[in-house]
XYZ file of C-alpha atoms in Angstrom:
693
model
C -10.389 -4.516 29.851
C -12.887 -1.348 30.352
C -15.920 -2.298 31.072
C -19.100 -1.624 29.569
C -22.277 -1.465 31.252
C -19.004 2.543 32.258
C -19.754 3.847 28.868
C -23.320 2.570 28.229
C -26.285 5.251 27.079
C -29.228 5.745 29.180
C -31.230 4.078 26.781
C -33.658 6.863 26.156
C -30.415 8.496 25.010
C -29.714 6.164 22.092
C -32.947 7.177 18.587
C -35.705 5.375 17.307
C -34.085 5.644 13.722
C -31.515 4.385 10.638
C -27.394 5.698 12.136
C -23.699 4.865 12.071
C -21.876 3.933 15.461
C -18.119 3.589 15.989
C -17.199 3.314 19.544
C -14.155 4.142 20.282
C -10.716 2.652 23.281
C -9.738 5.056 25.614
C -7.320 6.559 22.931
C -9.922 7.584 20.858
C -9.489 5.436 17.635
C -12.101 4.230 15.837
C -11.558 0.325 16.735
C -15.221 -0.164 15.369
C -18.252 1.985 12.176
C -21.766 0.194 12.121
C -24.926 0.569 10.873
C -28.251 0.403 11.519
C -31.643 0.693 10.433
C -32.807 0.705 14.184
C -29.700 2.569 16.085
C -31.912 1.720 19.685
C -32.566 -1.400 18.654
C -28.461 -2.568 16.990
C -26.936 -0.884 20.024
C -28.686 -2.752 22.737
C -27.401 -5.727 21.419
C -23.523 -4.948 22.608
C -24.651 -4.133 25.808
C -25.549 -7.537 26.659
C -24.712 -10.361 29.356
C -20.740 -10.181 28.412
C -21.042 -14.197 28.421
C -24.492 -14.293 25.711
C -22.041 -12.078 23.744
C -19.648 -13.439 20.479
C -16.507 -14.004 21.907
C -15.009 -11.587 18.766
C -17.498 -8.894 19.360
C -16.800 -9.649 24.191
C -13.287 -8.495 22.792
C -14.404 -4.885 21.078
C -16.728 -3.759 23.672
C -14.808 -4.381 26.453
C -11.969 -2.511 24.702
C -14.095 0.184 22.985
C -14.017 2.894 26.049
C -16.907 5.226 24.158
C -20.209 4.649 22.457
C -20.951 7.484 20.229
C -23.658 7.285 16.869
C -24.723 9.935 13.783
C -28.354 9.677 12.645
C -28.980 9.664 9.362
C -31.677 9.481 7.047
C -32.784 6.887 4.758
C -31.425 3.114 5.216
C -28.898 3.820 1.858
C -27.482 6.966 3.469
C -26.032 4.771 6.630
C -24.664 2.019 3.875
C -22.349 5.265 2.513
C -21.770 6.482 5.477
C -20.818 2.854 6.851
C -18.166 2.595 4.224
C -16.456 5.847 4.025
C -15.759 5.190 7.466
C -14.144 2.075 6.674
C -12.124 3.849 4.709
C -11.261 6.782 6.747
C -10.869 4.930 10.036
C -9.550 1.424 9.319
C -11.164 0.469 12.517
C -9.049 -3.226 13.561
C -12.945 -4.689 14.693
C -14.369 -4.387 11.483
C -15.576 -7.290 8.751
C -11.878 -6.421 6.374
C -11.508 -8.718 3.136
C -7.099 -9.088 3.344
C -6.392 -9.572 -0.709
C -2.464 -8.416 -0.615
C -3.020 -7.872 -4.522
C -3.873 -5.200 -7.164
C -5.685 -6.746 -9.761
C -4.068 -5.599 -12.983
C -7.110 -4.957 -15.655
C -6.508 -4.701 -19.696
C -6.597 -0.597 -20.499
C -8.046 1.107 -23.295
C -7.238 4.856 -22.901
C -9.898 6.207 -24.911
C -9.444 9.997 -23.820
C -5.741 9.716 -24.776
C -5.523 11.798 -29.259
C -3.943 7.857 -29.712
C -5.718 5.491 -27.436
C -3.182 3.578 -26.095
C -3.367 -0.442 -24.755
C -1.884 -1.492 -21.922
C -1.843 -3.391 -18.167
C -2.970 -0.578 -15.409
C -3.303 -1.612 -11.830
C -4.928 0.719 -8.894
C -7.835 2.892 -9.159
C -9.343 3.447 -12.776
C -9.153 6.728 -14.550
C -12.447 9.133 -16.486
C -11.791 8.392 -19.842
C -10.009 4.475 -19.768
C -12.479 1.563 -20.749
C -10.892 -0.973 -18.671
C -11.122 -4.394 -19.736
C -10.362 -7.513 -16.646
C -9.392 -7.520 -13.952
C -7.231 -10.922 -14.900
C -5.378 -12.860 -12.364
C -2.130 -12.710 -13.930
C -0.756 -8.945 -16.123
C 1.326 -11.821 -17.916
C -2.046 -13.411 -18.868
C -3.276 -10.283 -20.750
C 0.061 -9.771 -22.072
C -0.706 -12.998 -24.137
C -3.627 -12.312 -25.339
C -2.861 -8.474 -26.517
C -0.241 -10.720 -28.152
C -2.081 -11.946 -30.629
C -4.919 -8.994 -31.069
C -2.154 -7.391 -32.127
C -2.067 -9.178 -34.916
C -6.401 -8.416 -36.695
C -5.690 -5.297 -34.304
C -2.698 -3.045 -34.368
C -3.684 0.007 -31.121
C -0.660 2.127 -30.250
C 1.166 0.246 -27.219
C 4.045 2.579 -26.606
C 4.451 4.655 -23.203
C 4.721 8.560 -24.263
C 8.510 9.198 -24.783
C 8.795 6.607 -26.759
C 5.896 7.731 -29.092
C 7.696 11.055 -29.189
C 10.094 9.782 -29.849
C 9.523 7.851 -33.133
C 7.858 10.732 -34.375
C 11.237 13.044 -33.448
C 13.152 10.924 -35.472
C 10.672 9.306 -38.274
C 10.980 5.890 -37.895
C 8.579 3.653 -35.971
C 9.674 1.434 -32.771
C 9.900 -2.261 -33.684
C 6.327 -3.290 -33.229
C 5.771 -1.294 -36.184
C 8.389 -2.750 -38.076
C 6.714 -5.838 -37.611
C 3.371 -5.685 -38.551
C 1.881 -5.679 -34.927
C 1.283 -1.704 -33.413
C -0.474 0.800 -37.068
C 2.308 3.374 -36.820
C 0.088 6.254 -36.108
C 3.639 8.887 -34.715
C 5.070 8.474 -38.163
C 2.080 9.215 -40.128
C 0.779 5.693 -41.394
C -2.785 5.628 -40.140
C -4.603 8.714 -39.429
C -5.597 9.631 -35.681
C -9.382 8.761 -37.427
C -7.884 5.477 -38.372
C -6.180 4.282 -35.182
C -9.396 5.336 -32.853
C -11.158 2.904 -35.216
C -9.489 -0.041 -35.204
C -9.292 1.545 -30.854
C -12.803 0.576 -31.478
C -13.434 -2.599 -32.888
C -10.328 -3.857 -30.451
C -13.867 -2.587 -27.397
C -15.290 -4.304 -29.537
C -13.701 -7.603 -29.539
C -13.181 -7.583 -25.674
C -16.006 -7.276 -24.752
C -18.157 -10.344 -26.678
C -18.407 -9.363 -29.820
C -15.947 -11.735 -31.074
C -17.606 -13.888 -34.610
C -18.708 -10.568 -36.275
C -14.167 -10.287 -37.272
C -13.993 -13.534 -37.665
C -16.272 -13.536 -41.012
C -15.777 -10.254 -41.344
C -11.846 -12.208 -41.959
C -12.356 -14.961 -42.906
C -14.866 -13.554 -45.497
C -11.859 -11.478 -46.685
C -9.638 -14.482 -46.816
C -11.950 -15.966 -49.411
C -11.999 -13.023 -51.393
C -8.098 -13.401 -51.592
C -7.503 -16.641 -52.278
C -10.335 -16.256 -55.668
C -7.750 -13.393 -56.806
C -5.135 -15.551 -56.336
C -3.383 -12.657 -53.059
C -2.423 -16.599 -51.649
C 0.241 -14.222 -49.479
C -2.390 -11.899 -48.114
C -4.791 -14.845 -47.201
C -2.723 -16.910 -45.783
C -1.088 -14.119 -43.375
C -5.974 -12.797 -43.097
C -5.322 -17.198 -42.366
C -3.233 -16.628 -39.275
C -5.115 -13.776 -38.327
C -8.316 -15.847 -37.281
C -6.504 -18.414 -35.898
C -5.195 -15.853 -33.246
C -8.397 -14.185 -32.586
C -9.822 -18.229 -31.957
C -6.604 -18.271 -30.142
C -7.711 -15.503 -27.343
C -11.148 -16.820 -27.749
C -9.794 -19.721 -26.498
C -8.706 -18.322 -23.366
C -11.918 -16.918 -22.484
C -14.455 -19.923 -22.791
C -17.968 -19.153 -22.995
C -19.839 -19.957 -19.734
C -23.014 -18.246 -20.146
C -24.336 -18.194 -23.374
C -26.831 -15.171 -23.297
C -23.306 -13.105 -23.742
C -23.349 -11.201 -20.011
C -22.437 -9.203 -18.044
C -22.767 -9.685 -14.535
C -20.516 -10.672 -11.180
C -21.224 -14.231 -9.215
C -19.965 -14.241 -5.270
C -19.761 -17.095 -3.465
C -18.511 -17.723 0.427
C -17.126 -20.277 2.351
C -17.184 -19.570 5.966
C -16.844 -21.588 9.861
C -16.980 -19.810 12.472
C -13.993 -17.198 12.719
C -13.239 -16.787 9.121
C -14.699 -16.591 5.286
C -13.575 -16.987 2.042
C -15.030 -14.716 -0.920
C -14.727 -15.948 -4.295
C -16.019 -13.469 -7.405
C -15.722 -14.045 -10.588
C -16.426 -11.466 -13.171
C -17.612 -12.643 -16.487
C -18.744 -9.687 -19.194
C -19.783 -10.826 -22.458
C -20.810 -14.728 -21.067
C -16.646 -15.435 -20.861
C -14.740 -15.241 -17.169
C -12.804 -11.835 -17.347
C -11.171 -12.131 -14.139
C -11.305 -14.272 -10.584
C -9.537 -13.081 -7.262
C -10.830 -13.965 -3.386
C -10.408 -12.259 0.145
C -10.366 -13.549 3.784
C -11.616 -12.003 6.500
C -12.581 -12.782 9.958
C -14.882 -12.709 11.755
C -15.456 -10.308 14.167
C -18.966 -10.908 15.359
C -21.735 -13.457 14.818
C -22.866 -12.173 11.367
C -25.234 -13.542 9.128
C -23.818 -15.291 5.016
C -26.303 -12.287 4.223
C -23.788 -9.683 6.330
C -20.681 -11.516 4.461
C -22.157 -10.704 1.192
C -23.283 -7.359 2.036
C -19.529 -6.284 3.371
C -17.847 -7.891 0.179
C -20.423 -5.755 -1.557
C -19.319 -2.540 -0.317
C -15.341 -3.993 -0.747
C -16.228 -4.257 -4.018
C -17.796 -1.673 -4.768
C -16.680 1.285 -3.109
C -14.369 2.803 -5.387
C -16.206 2.132 -8.964
C -18.662 3.860 -10.805
C -20.375 2.992 -14.053
C -20.201 -0.303 -15.596
C -17.009 -1.005 -13.454
C -20.085 -2.896 -11.715
C -22.262 -4.502 -13.079
C -26.399 -4.811 -14.322
C -26.750 -9.085 -12.778
C -24.896 -9.370 -9.571
C -25.787 -12.602 -7.954
C -25.045 -13.957 -4.817
C -25.157 -16.909 -2.091
C -27.943 -14.297 0.129
C -28.628 -11.340 -0.114
C -28.391 -8.702 2.144
C -31.214 -7.701 5.039
C -32.803 -5.850 3.985
C -31.741 -5.923 0.382
C -33.363 -2.665 -1.822
C -30.914 -0.115 -0.105
C -27.946 -2.654 -1.124
C -30.029 -2.113 -4.988
C -30.269 0.792 -4.549
C -26.715 2.148 -3.265
C -25.619 -0.526 -6.444
C -27.941 1.762 -8.739
C -26.119 4.727 -7.970
C -22.784 3.573 -8.779
C -23.216 2.130 -11.919
C -25.815 4.867 -12.688
C -28.622 2.083 -13.923
C -30.311 -0.945 -12.422
C -28.291 -4.006 -10.940
C -29.755 -6.898 -10.817
C -28.850 -8.298 -6.942
C -30.152 -12.013 -7.186
C -29.722 -15.533 -5.865
C -29.669 -17.900 -8.815
C -32.612 -20.960 -8.965
C -31.214 -22.996 -11.519
C -29.597 -23.276 -15.159
C -26.149 -22.533 -16.501
C -25.875 -19.538 -13.843
C -26.186 -22.053 -10.973
C -23.768 -24.301 -12.047
C -21.524 -21.366 -13.049
C -22.630 -20.431 -8.944
C -21.622 -23.376 -7.642
C -18.275 -24.196 -8.988
C -17.637 -20.608 -7.845
C -18.660 -22.023 -4.308
C -15.914 -24.817 -4.602
C -13.372 -22.564 -5.416
C -14.773 -20.380 -2.281
C -14.661 -23.185 0.146
C -11.107 -23.569 -1.437
C -9.473 -20.997 -0.337
C -10.466 -20.822 2.550
C -9.346 -24.755 3.940
C -6.142 -23.165 2.041
C -6.208 -20.353 3.912
C -7.270 -22.158 6.808
C -3.848 -24.125 5.920
C -1.510 -21.716 6.200
C -2.518 -19.843 8.835
C -4.005 -22.241 11.952
C -0.454 -22.729 13.120
C 0.628 -18.482 12.597
C -3.070 -17.938 14.825
C -1.461 -20.562 17.261
C 2.931 -19.157 17.255
C 1.878 -15.296 17.280
C -0.236 -16.344 19.987
C 1.541 -18.379 22.138
C 4.672 -15.821 21.177
C 3.114 -13.246 23.007
C 2.515 -15.127 26.138
C 6.233 -16.467 26.141
C 7.228 -12.729 26.240
C 5.357 -12.090 29.395
C 5.703 -14.935 30.950
C 9.370 -14.426 30.311
C 9.256 -10.183 31.259
C 6.847 -10.913 34.368
C 4.530 -9.332 32.089
C 0.676 -9.004 33.396
C -0.955 -9.308 30.216
C 1.054 -10.454 26.203
C 2.407 -7.013 24.470
C -0.561 -6.824 21.730
C 1.334 -3.644 20.741
C 5.337 -3.951 20.402
C 7.690 -0.854 19.315
C 11.189 -2.073 18.423
C 14.009 1.153 17.894
C 16.834 0.665 16.103
C 20.409 2.833 15.512
C 22.087 3.914 12.750
C 25.529 5.095 11.442
C 28.238 4.849 8.845
C 31.358 5.978 11.152
C 29.046 8.423 13.460
C 27.719 10.217 10.316
C 24.419 10.498 9.020
C 23.077 9.345 12.432
C 19.265 8.161 12.737
C 16.685 5.632 14.154
C 13.582 3.592 13.574
C 10.583 3.025 15.207
C 8.458 -0.296 14.783
C 5.787 -1.630 15.535
C 3.845 -4.413 15.748
C 0.104 -5.073 17.018
C -0.781 -9.072 17.143
C 2.224 -10.991 16.066
C 2.176 -8.280 13.005
C 3.551 -5.781 11.407
C 1.359 -2.558 11.403
C 3.964 -0.400 8.336
C 1.602 2.233 8.998
C 2.699 3.681 12.293
C 6.469 2.997 11.161
C 8.703 6.828 11.540
C 12.327 7.650 11.620
C 14.459 10.479 13.099
C 16.957 11.577 12.700
C 19.558 12.310 16.003
C 20.121 15.767 15.893
C 20.761 16.339 19.627
C 24.741 16.188 19.438
C 27.505 14.528 16.626
C 29.358 11.741 16.038
C 28.011 7.989 17.305
C 27.738 7.766 20.556
C 24.187 4.289 20.726
C 23.010 4.819 24.117
C 22.916 8.683 24.367
C 20.777 8.523 20.995
C 18.483 6.302 21.953
C 18.290 7.840 24.718
C 17.142 10.930 22.670
C 14.744 9.150 20.465
C 12.889 7.024 23.297
C 12.803 10.963 25.147
C 11.056 12.309 21.694
C 9.121 9.846 21.221
C 7.101 9.838 24.566
C 7.293 12.951 25.240
C 4.927 14.116 22.124
C 2.632 11.227 23.286
C 2.213 12.999 27.078
C 1.701 16.284 24.442
C -0.523 14.959 22.309
C -2.573 13.600 25.819
C -2.488 17.130 27.121
C -3.681 17.925 23.960
C -7.112 15.468 24.604
C -6.838 15.779 28.032
C -6.499 12.716 28.968
C -3.370 13.195 30.621
C -3.331 16.187 33.432
C -0.492 15.193 35.588
C 2.462 17.592 34.496
C 4.372 18.287 37.582
C 6.894 16.566 35.965
C 7.231 16.149 32.278
C 8.179 20.089 30.104
C 5.725 19.356 27.006
C 8.283 20.899 23.962
C 5.701 21.078 20.946
C 9.458 22.090 18.906
C 11.365 19.364 19.870
C 10.552 18.384 16.168
C 10.695 19.329 12.767
C 8.645 19.126 9.808
C 10.991 17.257 6.779
C 13.926 14.958 6.164
C 12.307 12.318 8.083
C 10.229 13.988 10.440
C 6.795 13.324 11.956
C 5.320 16.174 14.131
C 1.868 16.043 14.803
C -1.297 16.729 13.222
C -3.838 17.175 15.953
C -7.336 17.151 15.195
C -10.270 16.809 17.377
C -12.218 13.613 18.049
C -10.981 12.854 13.845
C -10.726 8.726 14.860
C -7.668 9.007 13.321
C -4.797 6.957 15.299
C -2.157 9.600 15.481
C 0.953 9.540 14.960
C 2.268 8.960 18.248
C -0.949 9.298 20.576
C -1.624 5.328 20.425
C 1.273 3.620 23.427
C 3.323 0.388 23.265
C 3.022 -2.652 26.036
C 6.575 -3.076 25.156
C 9.387 -1.158 23.693
C 12.337 -3.130 22.606
C 15.374 -2.124 21.532
C 18.687 -3.653 19.878
C 20.927 -3.522 21.348
C 22.294 -5.496 25.569
C 21.965 -4.079 28.783
C 23.551 0.216 28.490
C 20.754 0.894 25.387
C 18.154 -0.845 27.386
C 19.500 1.229 30.570
C 18.953 4.399 28.389
C 15.286 3.892 27.429
C 14.747 2.699 30.290
C 16.337 6.257 31.852
C 14.107 8.198 29.179
C 10.932 6.274 30.108
C 10.593 7.403 33.576
C 12.624 10.840 33.176
C 8.325 11.689 31.388
C 7.335 9.918 34.362
C 5.805 6.697 32.709
C 5.912 4.121 33.920
C 3.271 1.777 32.472
C 6.063 0.730 29.555
C 8.000 -2.032 29.862
C 11.506 -2.530 28.219
C 13.308 -4.504 27.403
C 16.552 -4.655 24.701
C 17.471 -7.798 22.542
C 21.144 -8.524 21.863
C 22.831 -9.652 18.664
C 25.593 -12.137 20.276
C 23.422 -14.710 21.882
C 20.046 -13.446 21.357
C 20.205 -12.404 24.507
C 17.102 -10.346 26.393
C 18.241 -7.566 28.531
C 15.525 -5.737 31.449
C 16.079 -2.898 33.214
C 18.665 -3.099 36.241
C 19.103 -7.260 36.050
C 23.002 -8.646 35.776
C 21.433 -11.173 33.752
C 20.522 -11.561 30.458
C 17.139 -13.410 30.196
C 18.037 -16.051 27.597
C 13.861 -17.520 26.499
C 15.464 -21.227 24.235
C 16.292 -21.710 20.382
C 12.673 -22.821 19.639
C 10.971 -20.314 22.255
C 8.677 -18.544 19.454
C 8.694 -15.922 22.029
C 12.819 -15.540 20.758
C 11.567 -15.657 17.518
C 8.855 -13.278 17.065
C 11.272 -10.460 19.286
C 13.847 -11.519 16.460
C 11.504 -10.870 13.845
C 10.836 -7.591 15.771
C 14.723 -6.171 15.368
C 14.952 -7.291 12.295
C 12.466 -5.231 11.378
C 13.508 -1.878 13.145
C 17.373 -2.358 11.939
C 16.197 -3.621 8.466
C 13.939 0.079 8.368
C 16.653 2.695 10.273
C 19.704 0.949 7.738
C 17.768 1.574 4.482
C 16.489 5.344 5.880
C 20.830 6.004 6.521
C 21.778 4.799 3.473
C 18.977 7.055 1.781
C 21.188 9.751 3.798
C 24.501 9.169 2.350
C 24.224 8.262 -1.122
C 22.152 12.283 -0.909
C 25.119 13.804 1.051
C 27.236 12.077 -1.732
C 25.591 13.158 -4.521
C 25.484 16.916 -3.125
C 27.609 18.670 -4.658
C 27.912 23.416 -4.409
C 26.033 23.877 -7.257
C 23.387 22.750 -5.810
C 22.880 26.316 -3.564
C 22.802 28.201 -6.701
C 19.920 29.763 -6.514
C 17.779 29.047 -10.111
C 20.680 26.662 -11.849
C 19.015 23.631 -12.449
C 19.925 20.046 -13.159
C 20.062 20.812 -16.949
C 23.040 23.512 -16.757
C 25.057 21.381 -14.051
C 25.348 18.732 -16.133
C 26.370 21.364 -18.721
C 28.773 22.991 -16.584
C 30.455 19.605 -15.763
C 30.126 19.022 -19.590
C 31.989 21.601 -20.403
C 35.147 22.215 -17.498
C 34.980 18.024 -17.259
C 35.179 18.201 -13.334
C 34.751 20.954 -10.401
C 37.767 21.577 -10.374
C 38.527 23.143 -13.065
C 34.804 24.669 -12.570
C 37.128 26.650 -9.780
C 39.504 27.917 -11.995
C 37.980 29.310 -14.826
C 37.351 33.229 -15.292
C 33.504 34.353 -14.886
C 34.183 34.946 -19.056
C 34.538 31.129 -19.044
C 31.705 29.677 -16.431
C 29.739 32.159 -19.513
C 31.144 30.433 -22.641
C 28.455 27.725 -21.803
C 25.488 28.045 -23.217
C 22.674 29.197 -20.952
C 24.969 30.989 -18.104
C 25.133 34.592 -18.219
C 27.741 36.718 -16.671
C 24.804 37.048 -13.778
C 24.441 33.411 -12.924
C 28.455 32.932 -13.340
C 29.347 34.980 -11.033
C 26.684 33.034 -8.494
C 28.758 29.669 -9.083
C 31.619 31.810 -8.695
C 30.715 32.516 -5.645
C 29.357 29.109 -4.397
C 32.810 27.570 -4.988
C 34.075 30.224 -3.792
C 32.223 30.008 0.122
C 32.431 26.054 -0.007
C 36.001 24.941 0.800
C 37.086 22.630 -1.720
C 37.307 18.211 -0.802
C 39.806 16.971 0.070
C 42.055 15.265 -2.254
C 41.064 10.711 -2.601
C 44.018 8.959 -1.480
C 44.080 5.362 -2.296
C 45.157 3.278 0.839
C 46.825 1.709 -1.161
C 49.760 3.088 -2.017
C 49.654 6.406 0.043
C 48.726 7.876 -3.912
C 46.968 11.210 -3.562
C 44.572 10.282 -7.042
C 43.905 13.794 -9.047
C 40.693 14.601 -10.602
C 39.666 13.206 -13.537
C 37.106 12.926 -15.566
C 35.532 10.230 -15.336
C 35.491 9.831 -12.032
C 33.175 12.502 -11.991
C 29.220 11.505 -9.891
C 26.712 12.548 -10.806
C 26.094 16.000 -9.022
C 30.085 16.559 -10.095
C 32.247 15.951 -6.738
C 35.378 13.523 -7.505
C 34.238 9.727 -6.514
C 36.756 9.146 -3.868
C 38.792 6.168 -4.924
C 40.635 4.410 -1.830
C 40.461 0.663 -0.917
C 36.888 -0.458 -0.614
C 36.527 -1.870 3.247
C 37.762 2.373 2.772
C 34.333 3.574 1.421
C 31.873 0.577 2.306
C 32.815 1.159 6.264
C 30.421 0.307 9.217
C 27.048 -0.091 8.858
C 25.015 -0.651 12.795
């Protein structure tokens, strides 16, 4: 725990102007980003008596080891820079609204020659009109299915569209009247674009025009005694009305607005957003965040606006944003929103009428979301804290292990030996820092030796990066080798950049290393750390058989109660490492099984490989073919045929497959070809599957 006075800047050093500041920990990782109208006044608040600080602010300043700042000319620039740095560095102490969903939008690709209606998620693309977000993708599909009766716009993928154009036959939707089938020229590109424009007009709220037009056409058809056409128009009207009922009118003046409500207590806050377009609620979303410091509702609203509109431009930012409290000051935020939209944005608190009534509904949703979140998380927060404390007590650690790394070895009967490293921080998985390794120091199956190699490589990289940043200067006992690991095949090389603030790939050390295994694996991990001169990282192992916790040098394991939360957390960490290792090992195994001598032929792509295998039926027959016979395959010339013959001659023929039940040697048949042309082994299932560790 650092003393804030040890890195507190002198008052005269801090400028009295707008800017953005960053707190870094001892490993130079950015842990908090903030902005201020006056840097001098704002930073002074962090260096007061610790007893007077908010508990989480106190935790932040004692974790930090330095503070730095960047001066800007306006508060709008400070807002923009703060958002950019939060996105870049992902500081652990900043307000981050946790949203586990990528909300679906109804999208119309107006930039294409034949616009397509589809469900889209993620970043928005240029030339696409978006409607939403919706809570569920099925809600979009239900709406589109109803509207296609009236606006039969294309919904198929590019591949389906091209195939229909090639064959001259439309898809099923074209036959049942839910697509105008531009792929077979039933309508021109201009006529189809008009349909797409009308679809978009309807989705933006201009619904009455189309209802009245269809009712008029229905009346004309009835007068002309075209009753089938009149009945079809009647059904179209009902479909439009049903689609409209899915989005009831909440604001009579066809307003485009977002309503944001906040429910909070001392530690957490829930945010709910209703997206209103054309007076109708088009979508709803919600976030929950931990309150890192003493923060006002207006400041929470400001962070929510950054999260909501930081990546948006144009019409995605509505003309009106209604909030429960205004940021202080409000002008920079309003100017920033206007810059994102390209025109003025009204940011205000509703005082009366329909908008105030709707805001109360959003507020109730936020309150319920906070209650539900606390119901789910209260026990979880308590449990995680208790689990870390139990682990610290059982392993006799000085403090709770806030960062735990776990390692596991996986192989298939000694082949494709790999290892995994998973990271848990504060009891939660941090998947962005997972790593995987290939064992390359030796061949064969030796879990203990593999564990020693992985721990050595991981922490050798840690020491190398400490030396690069000037944090470690005692090089007497350790030889730093930068080229220990190579790029590719799942390896991760160091990408050191000076003071970039982002967590480097192996620069952040754990308080506890957990290995999957018993006393031998634990001894190997401890020996690797000792060889590197690292003595401030605890090591333990979790054996699967009896779920015993092994410590280095102890003859007997530590047995935690089966009901222990600490044991449960260690099991979760171990199981996650096992899952990650198995996944990587299976990926490598499947790639090896799909390999073929033809892969070594330069310029021979998948199409010509398949042509060769289709022509000859198997690699065995291809090996025995003459150059003239190989040249008979379409696309294979004399030079390519010679290269293929050389590659097959160099590759040793695969050993014959044996049926282990009968001892019979299985011949290659055309039906036993793998995807790359290698014969698939047809032995007993247990022989094929092998053992995964």
